mmCIF file of C-alpha atoms in Angstrom:
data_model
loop_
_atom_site.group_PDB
_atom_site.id
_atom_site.type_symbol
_atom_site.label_atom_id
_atom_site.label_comp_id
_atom_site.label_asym_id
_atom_site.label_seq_id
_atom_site.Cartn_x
_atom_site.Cartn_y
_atom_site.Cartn_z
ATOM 1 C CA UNK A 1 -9.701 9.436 -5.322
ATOM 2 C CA UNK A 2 -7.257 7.925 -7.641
ATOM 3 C CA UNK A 3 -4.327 9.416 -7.586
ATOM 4 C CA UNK A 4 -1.396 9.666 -10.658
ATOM 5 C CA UNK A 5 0.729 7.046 -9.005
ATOM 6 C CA UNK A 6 -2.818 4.719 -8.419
ATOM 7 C CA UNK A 7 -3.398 5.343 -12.157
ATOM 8 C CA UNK A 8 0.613 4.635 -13.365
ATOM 9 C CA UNK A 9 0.164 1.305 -10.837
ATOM 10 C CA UNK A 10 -3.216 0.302 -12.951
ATOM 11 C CA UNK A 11 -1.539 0.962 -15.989
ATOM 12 C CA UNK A 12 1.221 -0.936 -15.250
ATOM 13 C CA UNK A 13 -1.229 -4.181 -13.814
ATOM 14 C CA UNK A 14 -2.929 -4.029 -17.296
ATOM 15 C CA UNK A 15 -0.148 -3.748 -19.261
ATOM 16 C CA UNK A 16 1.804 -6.677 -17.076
ATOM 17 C CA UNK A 17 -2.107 -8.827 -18.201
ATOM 18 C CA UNK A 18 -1.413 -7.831 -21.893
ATOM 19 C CA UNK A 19 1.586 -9.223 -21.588
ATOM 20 C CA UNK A 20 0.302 -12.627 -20.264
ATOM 21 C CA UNK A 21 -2.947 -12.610 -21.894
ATOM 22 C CA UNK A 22 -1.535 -11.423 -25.556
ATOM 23 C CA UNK A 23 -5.513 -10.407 -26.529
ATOM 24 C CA UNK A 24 -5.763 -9.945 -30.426
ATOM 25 C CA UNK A 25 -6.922 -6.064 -29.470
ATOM 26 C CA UNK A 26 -5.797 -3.301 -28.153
ATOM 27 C CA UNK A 27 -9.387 -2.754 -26.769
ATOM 28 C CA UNK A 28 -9.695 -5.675 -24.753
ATOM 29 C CA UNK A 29 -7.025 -4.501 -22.138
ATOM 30 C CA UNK A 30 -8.037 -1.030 -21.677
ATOM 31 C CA UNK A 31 -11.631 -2.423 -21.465
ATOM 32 C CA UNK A 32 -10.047 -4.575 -18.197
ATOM 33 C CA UNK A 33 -8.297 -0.928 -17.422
ATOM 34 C CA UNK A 34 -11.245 0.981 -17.154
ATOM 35 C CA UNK A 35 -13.353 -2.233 -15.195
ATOM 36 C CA UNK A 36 -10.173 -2.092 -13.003
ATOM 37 C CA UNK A 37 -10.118 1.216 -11.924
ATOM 38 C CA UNK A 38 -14.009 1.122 -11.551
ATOM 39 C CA UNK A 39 -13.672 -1.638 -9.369
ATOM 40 C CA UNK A 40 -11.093 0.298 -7.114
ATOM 41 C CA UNK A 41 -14.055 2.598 -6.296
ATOM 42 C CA UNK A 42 -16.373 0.282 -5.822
ATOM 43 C CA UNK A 43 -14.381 -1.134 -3.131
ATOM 44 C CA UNK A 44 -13.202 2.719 -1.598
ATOM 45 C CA UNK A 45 -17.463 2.725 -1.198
ATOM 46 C CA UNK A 46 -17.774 -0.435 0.223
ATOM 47 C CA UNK A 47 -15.436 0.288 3.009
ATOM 48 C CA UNK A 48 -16.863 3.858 4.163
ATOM 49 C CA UNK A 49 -20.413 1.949 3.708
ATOM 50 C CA UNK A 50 -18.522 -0.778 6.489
ATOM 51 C CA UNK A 51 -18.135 1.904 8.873
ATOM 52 C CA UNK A 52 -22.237 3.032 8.878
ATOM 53 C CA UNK A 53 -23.465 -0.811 9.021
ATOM 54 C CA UNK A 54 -20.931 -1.503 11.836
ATOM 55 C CA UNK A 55 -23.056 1.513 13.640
ATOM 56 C CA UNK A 56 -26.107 0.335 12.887
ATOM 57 C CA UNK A 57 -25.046 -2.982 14.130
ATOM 58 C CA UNK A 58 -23.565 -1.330 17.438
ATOM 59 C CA UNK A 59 -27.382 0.337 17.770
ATOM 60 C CA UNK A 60 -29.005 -2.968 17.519
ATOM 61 C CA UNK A 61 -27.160 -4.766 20.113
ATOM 62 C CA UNK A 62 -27.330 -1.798 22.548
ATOM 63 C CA UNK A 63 -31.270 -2.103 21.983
ATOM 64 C CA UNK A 64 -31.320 -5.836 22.317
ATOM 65 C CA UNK A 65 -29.079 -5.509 25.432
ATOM 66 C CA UNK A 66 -31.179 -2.967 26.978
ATOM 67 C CA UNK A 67 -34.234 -4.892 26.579
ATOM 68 C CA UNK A 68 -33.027 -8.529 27.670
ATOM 69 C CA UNK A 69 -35.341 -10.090 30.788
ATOM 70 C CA UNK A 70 -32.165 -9.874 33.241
ATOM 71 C CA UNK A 71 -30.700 -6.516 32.398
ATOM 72 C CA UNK A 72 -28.147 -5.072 34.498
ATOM 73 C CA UNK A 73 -28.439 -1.374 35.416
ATOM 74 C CA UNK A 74 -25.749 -0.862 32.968
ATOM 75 C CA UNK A 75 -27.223 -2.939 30.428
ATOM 76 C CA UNK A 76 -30.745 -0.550 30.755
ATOM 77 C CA UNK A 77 -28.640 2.893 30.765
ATOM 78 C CA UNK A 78 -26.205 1.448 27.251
ATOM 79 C CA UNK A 79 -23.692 4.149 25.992
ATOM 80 C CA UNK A 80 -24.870 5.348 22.421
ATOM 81 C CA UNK A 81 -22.211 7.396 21.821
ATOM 82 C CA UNK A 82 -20.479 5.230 18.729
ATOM 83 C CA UNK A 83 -24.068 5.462 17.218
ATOM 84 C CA UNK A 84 -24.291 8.915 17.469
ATOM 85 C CA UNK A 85 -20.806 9.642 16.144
ATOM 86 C CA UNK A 86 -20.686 12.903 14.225
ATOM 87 C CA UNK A 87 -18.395 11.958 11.185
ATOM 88 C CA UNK A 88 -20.560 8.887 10.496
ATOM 89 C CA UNK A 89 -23.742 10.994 10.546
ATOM 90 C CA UNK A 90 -22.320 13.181 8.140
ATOM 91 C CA UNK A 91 -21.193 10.665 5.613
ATOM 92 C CA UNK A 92 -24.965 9.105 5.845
ATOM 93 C CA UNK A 93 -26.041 13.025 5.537
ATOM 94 C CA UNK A 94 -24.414 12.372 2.258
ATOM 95 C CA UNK A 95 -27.133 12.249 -0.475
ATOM 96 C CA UNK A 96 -24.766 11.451 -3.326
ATOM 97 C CA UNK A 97 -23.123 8.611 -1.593
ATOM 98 C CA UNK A 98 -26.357 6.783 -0.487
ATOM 99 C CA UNK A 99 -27.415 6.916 -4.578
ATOM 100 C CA UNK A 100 -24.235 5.694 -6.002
ATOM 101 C CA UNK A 101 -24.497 2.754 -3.272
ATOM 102 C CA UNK A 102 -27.555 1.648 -5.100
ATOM 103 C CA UNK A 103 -26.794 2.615 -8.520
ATOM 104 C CA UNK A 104 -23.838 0.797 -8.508
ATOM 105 C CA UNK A 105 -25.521 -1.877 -6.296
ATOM 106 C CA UNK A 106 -23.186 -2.246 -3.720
ATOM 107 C CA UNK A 107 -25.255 -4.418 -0.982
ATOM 108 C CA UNK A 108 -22.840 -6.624 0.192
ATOM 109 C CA UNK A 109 -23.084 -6.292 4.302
ATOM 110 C CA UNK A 110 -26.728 -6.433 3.833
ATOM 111 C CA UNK A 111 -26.404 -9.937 2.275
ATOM 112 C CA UNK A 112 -23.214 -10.630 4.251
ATOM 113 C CA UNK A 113 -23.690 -9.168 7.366
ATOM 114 C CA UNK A 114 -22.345 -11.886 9.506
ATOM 115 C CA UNK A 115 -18.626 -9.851 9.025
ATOM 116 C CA UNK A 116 -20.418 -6.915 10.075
ATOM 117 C CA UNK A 117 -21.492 -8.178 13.483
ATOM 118 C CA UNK A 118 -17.472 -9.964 12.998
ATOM 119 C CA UNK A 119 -16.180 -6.579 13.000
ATOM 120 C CA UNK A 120 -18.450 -4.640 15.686
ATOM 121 C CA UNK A 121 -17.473 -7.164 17.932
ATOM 122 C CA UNK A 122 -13.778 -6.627 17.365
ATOM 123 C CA UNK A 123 -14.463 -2.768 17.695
ATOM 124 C CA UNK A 124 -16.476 -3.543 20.780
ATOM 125 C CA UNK A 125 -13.968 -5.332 22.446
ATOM 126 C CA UNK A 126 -10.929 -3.109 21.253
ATOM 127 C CA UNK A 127 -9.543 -0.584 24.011
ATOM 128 C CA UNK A 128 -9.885 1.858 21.499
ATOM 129 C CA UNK A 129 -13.943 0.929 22.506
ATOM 130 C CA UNK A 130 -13.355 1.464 25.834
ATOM 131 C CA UNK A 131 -11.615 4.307 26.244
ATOM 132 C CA UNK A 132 -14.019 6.132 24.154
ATOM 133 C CA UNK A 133 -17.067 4.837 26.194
ATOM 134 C CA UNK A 134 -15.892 6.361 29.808
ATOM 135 C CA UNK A 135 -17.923 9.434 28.662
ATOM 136 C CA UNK A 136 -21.220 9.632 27.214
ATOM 137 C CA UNK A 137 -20.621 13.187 25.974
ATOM 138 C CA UNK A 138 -17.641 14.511 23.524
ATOM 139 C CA UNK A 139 -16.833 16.682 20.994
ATOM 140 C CA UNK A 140 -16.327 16.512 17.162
ATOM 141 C CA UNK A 141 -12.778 15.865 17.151
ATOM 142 C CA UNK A 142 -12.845 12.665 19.812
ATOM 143 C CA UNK A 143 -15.229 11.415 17.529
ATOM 144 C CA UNK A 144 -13.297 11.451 14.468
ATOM 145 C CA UNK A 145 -10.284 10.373 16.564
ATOM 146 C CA UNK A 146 -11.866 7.229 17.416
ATOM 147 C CA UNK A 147 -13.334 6.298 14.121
ATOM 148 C CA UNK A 148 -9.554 7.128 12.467
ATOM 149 C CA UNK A 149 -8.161 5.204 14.721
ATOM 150 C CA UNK A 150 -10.544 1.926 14.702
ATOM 151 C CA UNK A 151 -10.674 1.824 11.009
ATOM 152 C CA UNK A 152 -7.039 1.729 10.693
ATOM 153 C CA UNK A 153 -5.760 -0.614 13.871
ATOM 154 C CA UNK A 154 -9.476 -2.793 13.967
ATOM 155 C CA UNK A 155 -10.995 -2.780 10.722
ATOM 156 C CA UNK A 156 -8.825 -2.447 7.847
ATOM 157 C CA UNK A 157 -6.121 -5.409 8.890
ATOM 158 C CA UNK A 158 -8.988 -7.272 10.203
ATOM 159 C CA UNK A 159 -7.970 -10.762 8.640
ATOM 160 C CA UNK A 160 -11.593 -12.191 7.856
ATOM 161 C CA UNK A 161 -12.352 -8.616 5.938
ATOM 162 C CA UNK A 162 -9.087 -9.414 4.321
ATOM 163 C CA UNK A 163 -10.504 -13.124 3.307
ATOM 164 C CA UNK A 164 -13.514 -11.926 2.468
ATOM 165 C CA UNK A 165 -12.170 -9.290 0.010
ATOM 166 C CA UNK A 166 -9.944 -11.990 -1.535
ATOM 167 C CA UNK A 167 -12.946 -13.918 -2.179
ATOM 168 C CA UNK A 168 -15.499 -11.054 -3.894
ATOM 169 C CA UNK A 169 -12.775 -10.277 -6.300
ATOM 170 C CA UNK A 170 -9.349 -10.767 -6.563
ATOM 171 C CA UNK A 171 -8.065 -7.802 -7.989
ATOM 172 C CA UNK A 172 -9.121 -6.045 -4.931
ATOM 173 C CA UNK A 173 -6.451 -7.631 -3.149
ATOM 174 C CA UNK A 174 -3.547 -4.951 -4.968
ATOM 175 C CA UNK A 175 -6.664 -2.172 -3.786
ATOM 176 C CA UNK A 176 -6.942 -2.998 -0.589
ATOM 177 C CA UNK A 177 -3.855 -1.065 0.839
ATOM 178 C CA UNK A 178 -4.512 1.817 -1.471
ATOM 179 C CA UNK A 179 -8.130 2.206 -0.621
ATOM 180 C CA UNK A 180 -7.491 1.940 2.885
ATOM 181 C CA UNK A 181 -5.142 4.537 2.907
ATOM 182 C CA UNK A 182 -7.867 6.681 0.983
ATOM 183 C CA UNK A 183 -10.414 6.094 3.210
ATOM 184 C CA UNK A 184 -8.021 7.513 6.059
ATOM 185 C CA UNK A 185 -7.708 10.692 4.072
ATOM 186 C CA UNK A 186 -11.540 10.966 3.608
ATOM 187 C CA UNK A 187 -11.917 10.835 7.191
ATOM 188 C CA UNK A 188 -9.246 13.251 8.446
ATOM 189 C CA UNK A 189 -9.953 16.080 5.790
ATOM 190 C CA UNK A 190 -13.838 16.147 7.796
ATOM 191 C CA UNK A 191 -14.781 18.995 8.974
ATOM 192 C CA UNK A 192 -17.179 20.022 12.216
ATOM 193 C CA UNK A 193 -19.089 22.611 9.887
ATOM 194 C CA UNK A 194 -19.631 20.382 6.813
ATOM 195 C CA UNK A 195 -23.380 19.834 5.942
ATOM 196 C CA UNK A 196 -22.077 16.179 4.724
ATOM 197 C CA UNK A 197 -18.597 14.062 4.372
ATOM 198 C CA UNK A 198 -17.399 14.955 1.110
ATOM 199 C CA UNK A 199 -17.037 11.603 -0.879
ATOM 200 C CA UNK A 200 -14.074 12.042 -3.646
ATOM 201 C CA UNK A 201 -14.832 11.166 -7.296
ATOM 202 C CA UNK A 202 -13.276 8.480 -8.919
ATOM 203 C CA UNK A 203 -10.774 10.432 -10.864
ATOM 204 C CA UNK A 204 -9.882 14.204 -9.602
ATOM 205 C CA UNK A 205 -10.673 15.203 -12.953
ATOM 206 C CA UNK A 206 -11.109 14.346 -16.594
ATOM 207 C CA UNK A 207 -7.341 14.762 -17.746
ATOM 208 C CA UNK A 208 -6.263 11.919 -15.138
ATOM 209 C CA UNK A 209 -9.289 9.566 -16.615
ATOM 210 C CA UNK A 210 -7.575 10.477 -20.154
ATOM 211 C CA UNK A 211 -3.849 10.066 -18.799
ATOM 212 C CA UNK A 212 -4.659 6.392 -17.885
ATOM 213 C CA UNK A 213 -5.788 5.141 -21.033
ATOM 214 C CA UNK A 214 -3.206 7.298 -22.856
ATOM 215 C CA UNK A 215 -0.553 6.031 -21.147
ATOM 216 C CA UNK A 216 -1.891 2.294 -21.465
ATOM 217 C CA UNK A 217 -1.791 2.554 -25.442
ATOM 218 C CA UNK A 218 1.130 5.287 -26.257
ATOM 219 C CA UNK A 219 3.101 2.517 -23.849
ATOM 220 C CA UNK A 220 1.844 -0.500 -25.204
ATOM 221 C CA UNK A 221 2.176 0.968 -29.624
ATOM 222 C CA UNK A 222 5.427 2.536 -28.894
ATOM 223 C CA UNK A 223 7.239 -0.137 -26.398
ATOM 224 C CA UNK A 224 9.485 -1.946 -29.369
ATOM 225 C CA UNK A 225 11.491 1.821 -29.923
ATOM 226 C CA UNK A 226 11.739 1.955 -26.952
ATOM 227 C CA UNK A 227 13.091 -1.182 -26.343
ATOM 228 C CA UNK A 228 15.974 -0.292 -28.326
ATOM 229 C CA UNK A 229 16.667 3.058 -26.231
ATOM 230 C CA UNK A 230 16.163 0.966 -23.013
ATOM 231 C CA UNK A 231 18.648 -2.061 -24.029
ATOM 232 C CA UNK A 232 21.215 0.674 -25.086
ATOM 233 C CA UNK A 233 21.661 1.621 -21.457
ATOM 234 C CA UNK A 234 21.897 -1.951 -19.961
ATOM 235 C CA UNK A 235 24.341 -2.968 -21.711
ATOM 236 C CA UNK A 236 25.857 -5.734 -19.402
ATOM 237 C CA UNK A 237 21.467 -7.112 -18.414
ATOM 238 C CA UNK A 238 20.126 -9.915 -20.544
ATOM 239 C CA UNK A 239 16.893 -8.652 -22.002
ATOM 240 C CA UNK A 240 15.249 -12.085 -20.633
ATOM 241 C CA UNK A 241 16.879 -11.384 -17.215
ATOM 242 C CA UNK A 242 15.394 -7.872 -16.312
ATOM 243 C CA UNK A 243 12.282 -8.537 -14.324
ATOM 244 C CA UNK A 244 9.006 -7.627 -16.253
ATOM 245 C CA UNK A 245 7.718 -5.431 -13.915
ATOM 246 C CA UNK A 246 10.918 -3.364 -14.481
ATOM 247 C CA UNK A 247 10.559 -3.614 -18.308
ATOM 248 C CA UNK A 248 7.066 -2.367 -18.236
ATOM 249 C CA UNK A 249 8.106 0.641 -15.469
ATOM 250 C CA UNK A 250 11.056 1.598 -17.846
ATOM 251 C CA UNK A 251 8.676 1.731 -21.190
ATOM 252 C CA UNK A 252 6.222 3.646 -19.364
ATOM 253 C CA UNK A 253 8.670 6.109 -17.842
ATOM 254 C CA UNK A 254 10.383 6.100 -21.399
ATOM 255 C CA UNK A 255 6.587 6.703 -22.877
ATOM 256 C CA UNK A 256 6.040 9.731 -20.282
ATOM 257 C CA UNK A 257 9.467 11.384 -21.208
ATOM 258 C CA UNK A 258 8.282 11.640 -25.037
ATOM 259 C CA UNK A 259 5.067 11.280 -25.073
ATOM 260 C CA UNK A 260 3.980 13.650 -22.029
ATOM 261 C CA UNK A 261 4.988 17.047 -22.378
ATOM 262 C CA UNK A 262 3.463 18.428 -19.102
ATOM 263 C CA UNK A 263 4.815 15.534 -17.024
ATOM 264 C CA UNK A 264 8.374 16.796 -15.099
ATOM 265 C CA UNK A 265 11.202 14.248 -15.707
ATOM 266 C CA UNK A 266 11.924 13.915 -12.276
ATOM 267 C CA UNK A 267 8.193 13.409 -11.340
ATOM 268 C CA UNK A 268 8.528 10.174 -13.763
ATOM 269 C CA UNK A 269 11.491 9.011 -12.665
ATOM 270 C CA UNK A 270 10.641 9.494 -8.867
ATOM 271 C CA UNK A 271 6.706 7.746 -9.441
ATOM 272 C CA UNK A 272 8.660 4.591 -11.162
ATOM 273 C CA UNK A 273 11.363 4.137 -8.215
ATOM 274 C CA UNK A 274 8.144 4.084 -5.372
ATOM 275 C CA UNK A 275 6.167 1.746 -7.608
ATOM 276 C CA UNK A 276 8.921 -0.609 -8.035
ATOM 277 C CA UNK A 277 9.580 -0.531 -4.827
ATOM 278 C CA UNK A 278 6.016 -1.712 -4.308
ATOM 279 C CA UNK A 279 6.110 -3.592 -6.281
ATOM 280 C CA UNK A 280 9.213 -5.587 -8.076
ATOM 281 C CA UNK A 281 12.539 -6.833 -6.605
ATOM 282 C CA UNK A 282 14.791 -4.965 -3.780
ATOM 283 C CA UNK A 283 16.840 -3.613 -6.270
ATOM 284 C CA UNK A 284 14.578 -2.987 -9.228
ATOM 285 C CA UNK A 285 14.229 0.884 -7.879
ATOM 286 C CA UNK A 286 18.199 1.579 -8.399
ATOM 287 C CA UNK A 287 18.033 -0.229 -11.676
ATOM 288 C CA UNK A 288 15.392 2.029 -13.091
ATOM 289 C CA UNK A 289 16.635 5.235 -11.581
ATOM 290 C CA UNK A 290 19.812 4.570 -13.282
ATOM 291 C CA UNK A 291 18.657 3.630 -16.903
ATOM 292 C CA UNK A 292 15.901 6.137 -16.787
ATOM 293 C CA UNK A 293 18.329 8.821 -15.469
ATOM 294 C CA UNK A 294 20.632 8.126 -18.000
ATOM 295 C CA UNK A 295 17.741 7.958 -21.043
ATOM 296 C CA UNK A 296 16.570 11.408 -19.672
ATOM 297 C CA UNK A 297 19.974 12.817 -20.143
ATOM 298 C CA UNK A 298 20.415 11.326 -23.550
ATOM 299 C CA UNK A 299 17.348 12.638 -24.925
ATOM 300 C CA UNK A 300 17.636 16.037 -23.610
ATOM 301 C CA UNK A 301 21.200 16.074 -25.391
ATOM 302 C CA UNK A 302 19.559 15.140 -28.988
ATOM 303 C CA UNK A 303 16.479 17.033 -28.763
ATOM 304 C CA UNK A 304 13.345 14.899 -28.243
ATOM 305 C CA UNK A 305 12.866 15.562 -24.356
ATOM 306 C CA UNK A 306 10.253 18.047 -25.426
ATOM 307 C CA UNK A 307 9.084 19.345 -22.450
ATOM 308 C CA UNK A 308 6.242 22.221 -22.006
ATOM 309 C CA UNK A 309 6.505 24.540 -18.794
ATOM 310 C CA UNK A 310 9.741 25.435 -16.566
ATOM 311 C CA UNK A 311 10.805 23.177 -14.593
ATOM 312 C CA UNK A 312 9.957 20.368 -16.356
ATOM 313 C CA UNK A 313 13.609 19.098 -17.648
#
């Protein structure tokens, strides 16, 4: 699930809290590192686990509906189509998902369910809703159109889900966008033929769980040389007036040039310019492109731009 750039934007958050914090050890941080990217997932789950409790909302009010003492004849003959939606069936199908719900005990909407019935409402109400309940029969594809399309215009900017986020835990606030966008990827790469939705590990694989905590402490023992490489190339910027999101980008890109072998320069340099973007000032991604192009240049000149594979210069 996590990608390189979520794992160089973790880095950079816990390295940005060193900085604050100062913590006698090394070992504190990446302990808030690791919680930090566990958290992420926990919150990726929570939202897929959103879209089957909304459904199982939407199937209890259809039942209540059709039951009620003055029911209309449309009210006795309710459209279950949402409840019967295909990609939601096969992410329940999912045997692995419904265990690491309760290992991980992630019960939230059971306890909160009040912004469940919040949300199916809003979905209810949504033209989205509508348009998908003219027909009482479709195929696998209208189904996963709809649920794309109400997770990402209904659910996900859904200001109470926002608040309510904000007030679990606040460094879900910085996940929020990314897991969103994650959760759209889950649901588009379904396929009609799967036995189950495939639900992505945290990390794609063990090197990328190892590249975040290397990165975190070859950054944070090595940052003074750097320093000196890094102040060599801004010659006319005040150390104390370069933002320190864009002092922590340009040690870590600095880090990956020397310390990284199998990382392409341009890869680095690109992944800083669309995190500061993100996340520093409007021109914090020119600034860095420029030192970091420069320091690239420089070391591949005097020898210690090491770098394994072609292509990688």
């Amino acid at each position: 699930m996590l990608t390189r750039r979520h794992i160089r934007v973790k880095v950079m958050q816990s390295l940005y809290a060193f900085n604050q914090a100062k913590p006698d050890r090394i070992e504190v941080e990446e302990k808030f590192l690791k919680k930090s990217m566990e958290d992420m997932y926990d919150l990726f789950l929570l939202q897929l686990a959103l879209l089957v409790e909304i459904k199982n909302k939407a199937k209890d009010y259809l039942d209540i509906i059709q039951k009620k003492r003055l029911a209309t004849s449309d009210d006795r003959n309710p459209n279950y189509k949402f409840t019967q939606n295909r990609v939601i069936e096969l992410l329940e199908q999912n045997e692995y998902f419904q265990e690491i719900l309760e290992d991980r005990k992630l019960h939230h909407w059971k306890k909160d369910d009040e912004y469940v019935t919040l949300l199916w409402n809003e979905v209810k109400e949504s033209q989205f809703y509508y348009d998908y309940t003219q027909t009482r029969d479709g195929d696998f594809q209208e189904d996963k159109d709809f649920l794309i399309a109400v997770f990402k215009e209904v659910i996900a900017p859904n200001p109470k889900l926002y608040d309510y986020i904000e007030d679990k835990k606040l460094t879900w606030l910085d996940d929020f966008p990314i897991v969103n966008t994650s959760i759209l990827k889950c649901l588009q790469k379904v396929k009609e033929k799967a036995s189950y939705m495939a639900i992505p590990r945290l990390f794609k694989n063990q090197e990328d769980q190892e590249f975040a905590l290397d990165l975190f402490r070859k950054t944070l023992l090595n940052r003074a040389s750097y320093e000196n490489d890094i102040v060599s190339k801004t010659p006319k910027w005040d150390k104390e007036r370069i933002a320190e999101i864009d002092r922590i980008l340009l040690d870590m890109g600095v880090c990956e040039f020397l310390k990284f072998p199998s990382i392409p320069v341009k890869v680095t340099i690109n992944e800083s310019i669309e995190i500061a973007k993100e996340y520093s000032t409007n021109k914090s991604s020119i600034f860095i492109n420029g030192v970091l192009d420069k320091l690239s240049k420089e070391y591949q000149e005097n020898g210690k731009l090491n770098k394994i594979g072609r292509g990688l210069m």
